[in-house]
């Protein structure tokens, strides 16, 4: 996501390097700190758009950093907790204190990137006048689609379907949901209508392994836009 910066708080250096590499490959600007104290100092210098926080740190707990950022420093961007702690109680506490999402380690690249971009959209990070992913760009105001800067002619329905899939990256979308969102009917239409249009969208927007993500067909369920 070009132009979006992410601050990472993670005390295990190999893990931090791995995360930073994944994010940089997806176009994010990244900074990293290995302790709570260093991270807070860095936060006074930089103004990241989003944060990924580890829970267990040498000098403090990530949850206290979260509270400090939300309550004392007024940080309002999306915060994702990434930690080995996996009890329901911990998850609830993290969300209560102001985290927007929660991932249990070990992290997986595709999932992390999908969650981050979903968070960014959900919290109105770019309010989606334009949705961009790899070579595809969707102009939501003029309802035009571009691949590598070249306009692609799509029918209004194909555009709506593409916009729905791209603004829900990482989420499993059932055929029934897509019918309702795009066609506005309660599945009176055959769900094969969705399949037909989806294959057109894939083809028109040249979606495939070479662009780093795909629209995966989930057998008997629907579709999901996934990073590869
Ligand atoms: Ca840790």
GROMACS .gro file of C-alpha atoms and ligand atoms in nm:
model
  229
    1UNK     CA    1   0.000   0.000   0.000
    2UNK     CA    2   0.214   0.288  -0.123
    3UNK     CA    3   0.220   0.599   0.094
    4UNK     CA    4   0.097   0.419   0.405
    5UNK     CA    5   0.342   0.384   0.693
    6UNK     CA    6   0.341   0.118   0.962
    7UNK     CA    7   0.525   0.116   1.296
    8UNK     CA    8   0.621  -0.226   1.429
    9UNK     CA    9   0.692  -0.299   1.795
   10UNK     CA   10   0.855  -0.643   1.816
   11UNK     CA   11   1.145  -0.750   2.037
   12UNK     CA   12   1.249  -1.059   1.842
   13UNK     CA   13   1.476  -0.932   1.570
   14UNK     CA   14   1.430  -1.216   1.315
   15UNK     CA   15   1.052  -1.184   1.351
   16UNK     CA   16   1.072  -0.805   1.314
   17UNK     CA   17   1.288  -0.834   1.001
   18UNK     CA   18   1.047  -1.085   0.849
   19UNK     CA   19   0.746  -0.861   0.916
   20UNK     CA   20   0.923  -0.552   0.785
   21UNK     CA   21   1.019  -0.741   0.468
   22UNK     CA   22   0.662  -0.856   0.405
   23UNK     CA   23   0.525  -0.506   0.454
   24UNK     CA   24   0.791  -0.342   0.238
   25UNK     CA   25   0.721  -0.592  -0.040
   26UNK     CA   26   0.358  -0.475  -0.027
   27UNK     CA   27   0.468  -0.112  -0.058
   28UNK     CA   28   0.435   0.007   0.302
   29UNK     CA   29   0.690   0.235   0.465
   30UNK     CA   30   0.803   0.066   0.784
   31UNK     CA   31   0.986   0.154   1.105
   32UNK     CA   32   1.064  -0.088   1.382
   33UNK     CA   33   1.154  -0.076   1.752
   34UNK     CA   34   1.249  -0.362   1.981
   35UNK     CA   35   1.134  -0.223   2.317
   36UNK     CA   36   0.840  -0.024   2.448
   37UNK     CA   37   1.059   0.266   2.549
   38UNK     CA   38   1.231   0.291   2.210
   39UNK     CA   39   0.897   0.258   2.036
   40UNK     CA   40   0.738   0.545   2.230
   41UNK     CA   41   1.043   0.760   2.159
   42UNK     CA   42   1.014   0.674   1.789
   43UNK     CA   43   0.644   0.758   1.794
   44UNK     CA   44   0.733   1.113   1.899
   45UNK     CA   45   0.950   1.146   1.588
   46UNK     CA   46   0.742   0.967   1.328
   47UNK     CA   47   0.374   0.971   1.252
   48UNK     CA   48   0.287   0.624   1.124
   49UNK     CA   49  -0.060   0.552   0.986
   50UNK     CA   50  -0.095   0.208   1.141
   51UNK     CA   51   0.075   0.001   1.412
   52UNK     CA   52   0.154  -0.365   1.471
   53UNK     CA   53   0.222  -0.432   1.838
   54UNK     CA   54   0.371  -0.735   2.007
   55UNK     CA   55   0.239  -0.815   2.354
   56UNK     CA   56   0.533  -0.963   2.543
   57UNK     CA   57   0.830  -0.726   2.554
   58UNK     CA   58   1.147  -0.706   2.760
   59UNK     CA   59   1.063  -0.378   2.931
   60UNK     CA   60   0.686  -0.370   2.942
   61UNK     CA   61   0.366  -0.518   2.803
   62UNK     CA   62   0.236  -0.422   2.460
   63UNK     CA   63  -0.107  -0.370   2.614
   64UNK     CA   64   0.033  -0.083   2.823
   65UNK     CA   65   0.185   0.075   2.513
   66UNK     CA   66  -0.154   0.043   2.347
   67UNK     CA   67  -0.324   0.222   2.638
   68UNK     CA   68  -0.059   0.494   2.644
   69UNK     CA   69  -0.095   0.554   2.269
   70UNK     CA   70  -0.473   0.563   2.271
   71UNK     CA   71  -0.533   0.749   2.597
   72UNK     CA   72  -0.238   0.980   2.647
   73UNK     CA   73  -0.111   1.036   2.296
   74UNK     CA   74  -0.437   1.027   2.106
   75UNK     CA   75  -0.316   0.789   1.836
   76UNK     CA   76  -0.628   0.715   1.632
   77UNK     CA   77  -0.497   0.497   1.346
   78UNK     CA   78  -0.557   0.123   1.319
   79UNK     CA   79  -0.366  -0.095   1.564
   80UNK     CA   80  -0.316  -0.467   1.508
   81UNK     CA   81  -0.200  -0.686   1.794
   82UNK     CA   82   0.027  -0.973   1.696
   83UNK     CA   83   0.116  -1.205   1.977
   84UNK     CA   84   0.163  -1.559   2.097
   85UNK     CA   85  -0.096  -1.500   2.370
   86UNK     CA   86  -0.411  -1.673   2.258
   87UNK     CA   87  -0.657  -1.693   2.546
   88UNK     CA   88  -0.999  -1.544   2.486
   89UNK     CA   89  -0.948  -1.323   2.791
   90UNK     CA   90  -0.632  -1.170   2.640
   91UNK     CA   91  -0.803  -1.112   2.306
   92UNK     CA   92  -1.096  -0.936   2.473
   93UNK     CA   93  -0.862  -0.725   2.683
   94UNK     CA   94  -0.663  -0.620   2.376
   95UNK     CA   95  -0.975  -0.520   2.185
   96UNK     CA   96  -1.124  -0.343   2.489
   97UNK     CA   97  -0.813  -0.133   2.527
   98UNK     CA   98  -0.835  -0.009   2.172
   99UNK     CA   99  -0.679  -0.263   1.934
  100UNK     CA  100  -0.868  -0.294   1.606
  101UNK     CA  101  -0.765  -0.646   1.521
  102UNK     CA  102  -0.573  -0.937   1.666
  103UNK     CA  103  -0.351  -1.203   1.511
  104UNK     CA  104  -0.204  -1.503   1.687
  105UNK     CA  105   0.155  -1.600   1.609
  106UNK     CA  106   0.294  -1.757   1.402
  107UNK     CA  107   0.189  -1.494   1.151
  108UNK     CA  108   0.129  -1.574   0.786
  109UNK     CA  109   0.220  -1.325   0.520
  110UNK     CA  110  -0.097  -1.337   0.311
  111UNK     CA  111  -0.324  -1.315   0.611
  112UNK     CA  112  -0.134  -1.030   0.773
  113UNK     CA  113  -0.132  -0.821   0.455
  114UNK     CA  114  -0.500  -0.887   0.389
  115UNK     CA  115  -0.591  -0.790   0.746
  116UNK     CA  116  -0.385  -0.473   0.729
  117UNK     CA  117  -0.540  -0.356   0.406
  118UNK     CA  118  -0.889  -0.445   0.534
  119UNK     CA  119  -0.818  -0.247   0.852
  120UNK     CA  120  -0.694   0.046   0.652
  121UNK     CA  121  -1.013   0.055   0.448
  122UNK     CA  122  -1.248  -0.021   0.734
  123UNK     CA  123  -1.117   0.265   0.942
  124UNK     CA  124  -1.157   0.496   0.646
  125UNK     CA  125  -0.784   0.529   0.592
  126UNK     CA  126  -0.829   0.625   0.232
  127UNK     CA  127  -1.210   0.654   0.237
  128UNK     CA  128  -1.196   0.460  -0.087
  129UNK     CA  129  -1.231   0.726  -0.358
  130UNK     CA  130  -0.989   0.496  -0.527
  131UNK     CA  131  -0.903   0.135  -0.456
  132UNK     CA  132  -0.558   0.023  -0.562
  133UNK     CA  133  -0.398  -0.317  -0.551
  134UNK     CA  134  -0.095  -0.410  -0.758
  135UNK     CA  135  -0.154  -0.297  -1.118
  136UNK     CA  136  -0.531  -0.257  -1.065
  137UNK     CA  137  -0.684   0.076  -0.977
  138UNK     CA  138  -1.058   0.134  -0.932
  139UNK     CA  139  -1.182   0.493  -0.948
  140UNK     CA  140  -1.489   0.472  -0.726
  141UNK     CA  141  -1.615   0.819  -0.813
  142UNK     CA  142  -1.613   0.789  -1.192
  143UNK     CA  143  -1.660   0.410  -1.182
  144UNK     CA  144  -1.365   0.339  -1.407
  145UNK     CA  145  -1.117   0.053  -1.384
  146UNK     CA  146  -0.750   0.069  -1.482
  147UNK     CA  147  -0.481  -0.193  -1.521
  148UNK     CA  148  -0.127  -0.053  -1.533
  149UNK     CA  149  -0.279   0.290  -1.595
  150UNK     CA  150  -0.479   0.175  -1.901
  151UNK     CA  151  -0.855   0.199  -1.877
  152UNK     CA  152  -1.041  -0.130  -1.894
  153UNK     CA  153  -1.397  -0.125  -2.023
  154UNK     CA  154  -1.632  -0.296  -1.781
  155UNK     CA  155  -2.008  -0.312  -1.757
  156UNK     CA  156  -2.156  -0.143  -1.447
  157UNK     CA  157  -2.222  -0.486  -1.296
  158UNK     CA  158  -1.868  -0.606  -1.354
  159UNK     CA  159  -1.736  -0.286  -1.197
  160UNK     CA  160  -1.961  -0.323  -0.893
  161UNK     CA  161  -1.849  -0.682  -0.848
  162UNK     CA  162  -1.480  -0.587  -0.877
  163UNK     CA  163  -1.528  -0.300  -0.629
  164UNK     CA  164  -1.701  -0.530  -0.383
  165UNK     CA  165  -1.423  -0.791  -0.400
  166UNK     CA  166  -1.139  -0.537  -0.382
  167UNK     CA  167  -1.287  -0.350  -0.087
  168UNK     CA  168  -1.323  -0.677   0.103
  169UNK     CA  169  -0.972  -0.816   0.054
  170UNK     CA  170  -0.908  -1.119   0.271
  171UNK     CA  171  -1.275  -1.179   0.346
  172UNK     CA  172  -1.465  -1.484   0.229
  173UNK     CA  173  -1.758  -1.357   0.022
  174UNK     CA  174  -2.043  -1.599  -0.039
  175UNK     CA  175  -2.222  -1.603  -0.374
  176UNK     CA  176  -2.543  -1.504  -0.194
  177UNK     CA  177  -2.372  -1.203  -0.036
  178UNK     CA  178  -2.233  -1.096  -0.373
  179UNK     CA  179  -2.572  -1.134  -0.542
  180UNK     CA  180  -2.728  -0.912  -0.279
  181UNK     CA  181  -2.450  -0.652  -0.284
  182UNK     CA  182  -2.406  -0.631  -0.658
  183UNK     CA  183  -2.741  -0.726  -0.808
  184UNK     CA  184  -2.950  -0.627  -0.508
  185UNK     CA  185  -3.167  -0.935  -0.507
  186UNK     CA  186  -3.217  -1.209  -0.256
  187UNK     CA  187  -3.061  -1.483  -0.461
  188UNK     CA  188  -3.356  -1.521  -0.698
  189UNK     CA  189  -3.094  -1.513  -0.970
  190UNK     CA  190  -2.890  -1.824  -1.022
  191UNK     CA  191  -2.561  -1.812  -0.831
  192UNK     CA  192  -2.392  -1.916  -1.155
  193UNK     CA  193  -2.450  -1.555  -1.262
  194UNK     CA  194  -2.190  -1.460  -1.001
  195UNK     CA  195  -1.945  -1.722  -1.128
  196UNK     CA  196  -1.980  -1.600  -1.484
  197UNK     CA  197  -1.921  -1.238  -1.394
  198UNK     CA  198  -1.635  -1.326  -1.162
  199UNK     CA  199  -1.446  -1.500  -1.440
  200UNK     CA  200  -1.498  -1.191  -1.659
  201UNK     CA  201  -1.364  -0.967  -1.382
  202UNK     CA  202  -1.058  -1.187  -1.334
  203UNK     CA  203  -0.987  -1.179  -1.705
  204UNK     CA  204  -1.050  -0.807  -1.759
  205UNK     CA  205  -0.836  -0.704  -1.462
  206UNK     CA  206  -0.568  -0.960  -1.552
  207UNK     CA  207  -0.575  -1.108  -1.203
  208UNK     CA  208  -0.338  -1.396  -1.151
  209UNK     CA  209  -0.019  -1.514  -0.981
  210UNK     CA  210   0.195  -1.263  -1.171
  211UNK     CA  211   0.031  -0.969  -0.988
  212UNK     CA  212   0.088  -1.115  -0.640
  213UNK     CA  213  -0.273  -1.185  -0.549
  214UNK     CA  214  -0.569  -1.383  -0.676
  215UNK     CA  215  -0.944  -1.418  -0.642
  216UNK     CA  216  -0.965  -1.767  -0.504
  217UNK     CA  217  -1.273  -1.983  -0.550
  218UNK     CA  218  -1.360  -2.142  -0.216
  219UNK     CA  219  -1.542  -2.462  -0.299
  220UNK     CA  220  -1.913  -2.443  -0.215
  221UNK     CA  221  -1.870  -2.109  -0.038
  222UNK     CA  222  -1.769  -1.828  -0.266
  223UNK     CA  223  -1.465  -1.617  -0.332
  224UNK     CA  224  -1.180  -1.449  -0.152
  225UNK     CA  225  -0.923  -1.197  -0.271
  226UNK     CA  226  -0.592  -1.323  -0.132
  227UNK     CA  227  -0.232  -1.210  -0.141
  228UNK     CA  228  -0.002  -1.486  -0.268
  229LIG    CA1  229   0.779  -1.063   2.214
   0.00000   0.00000   0.00000
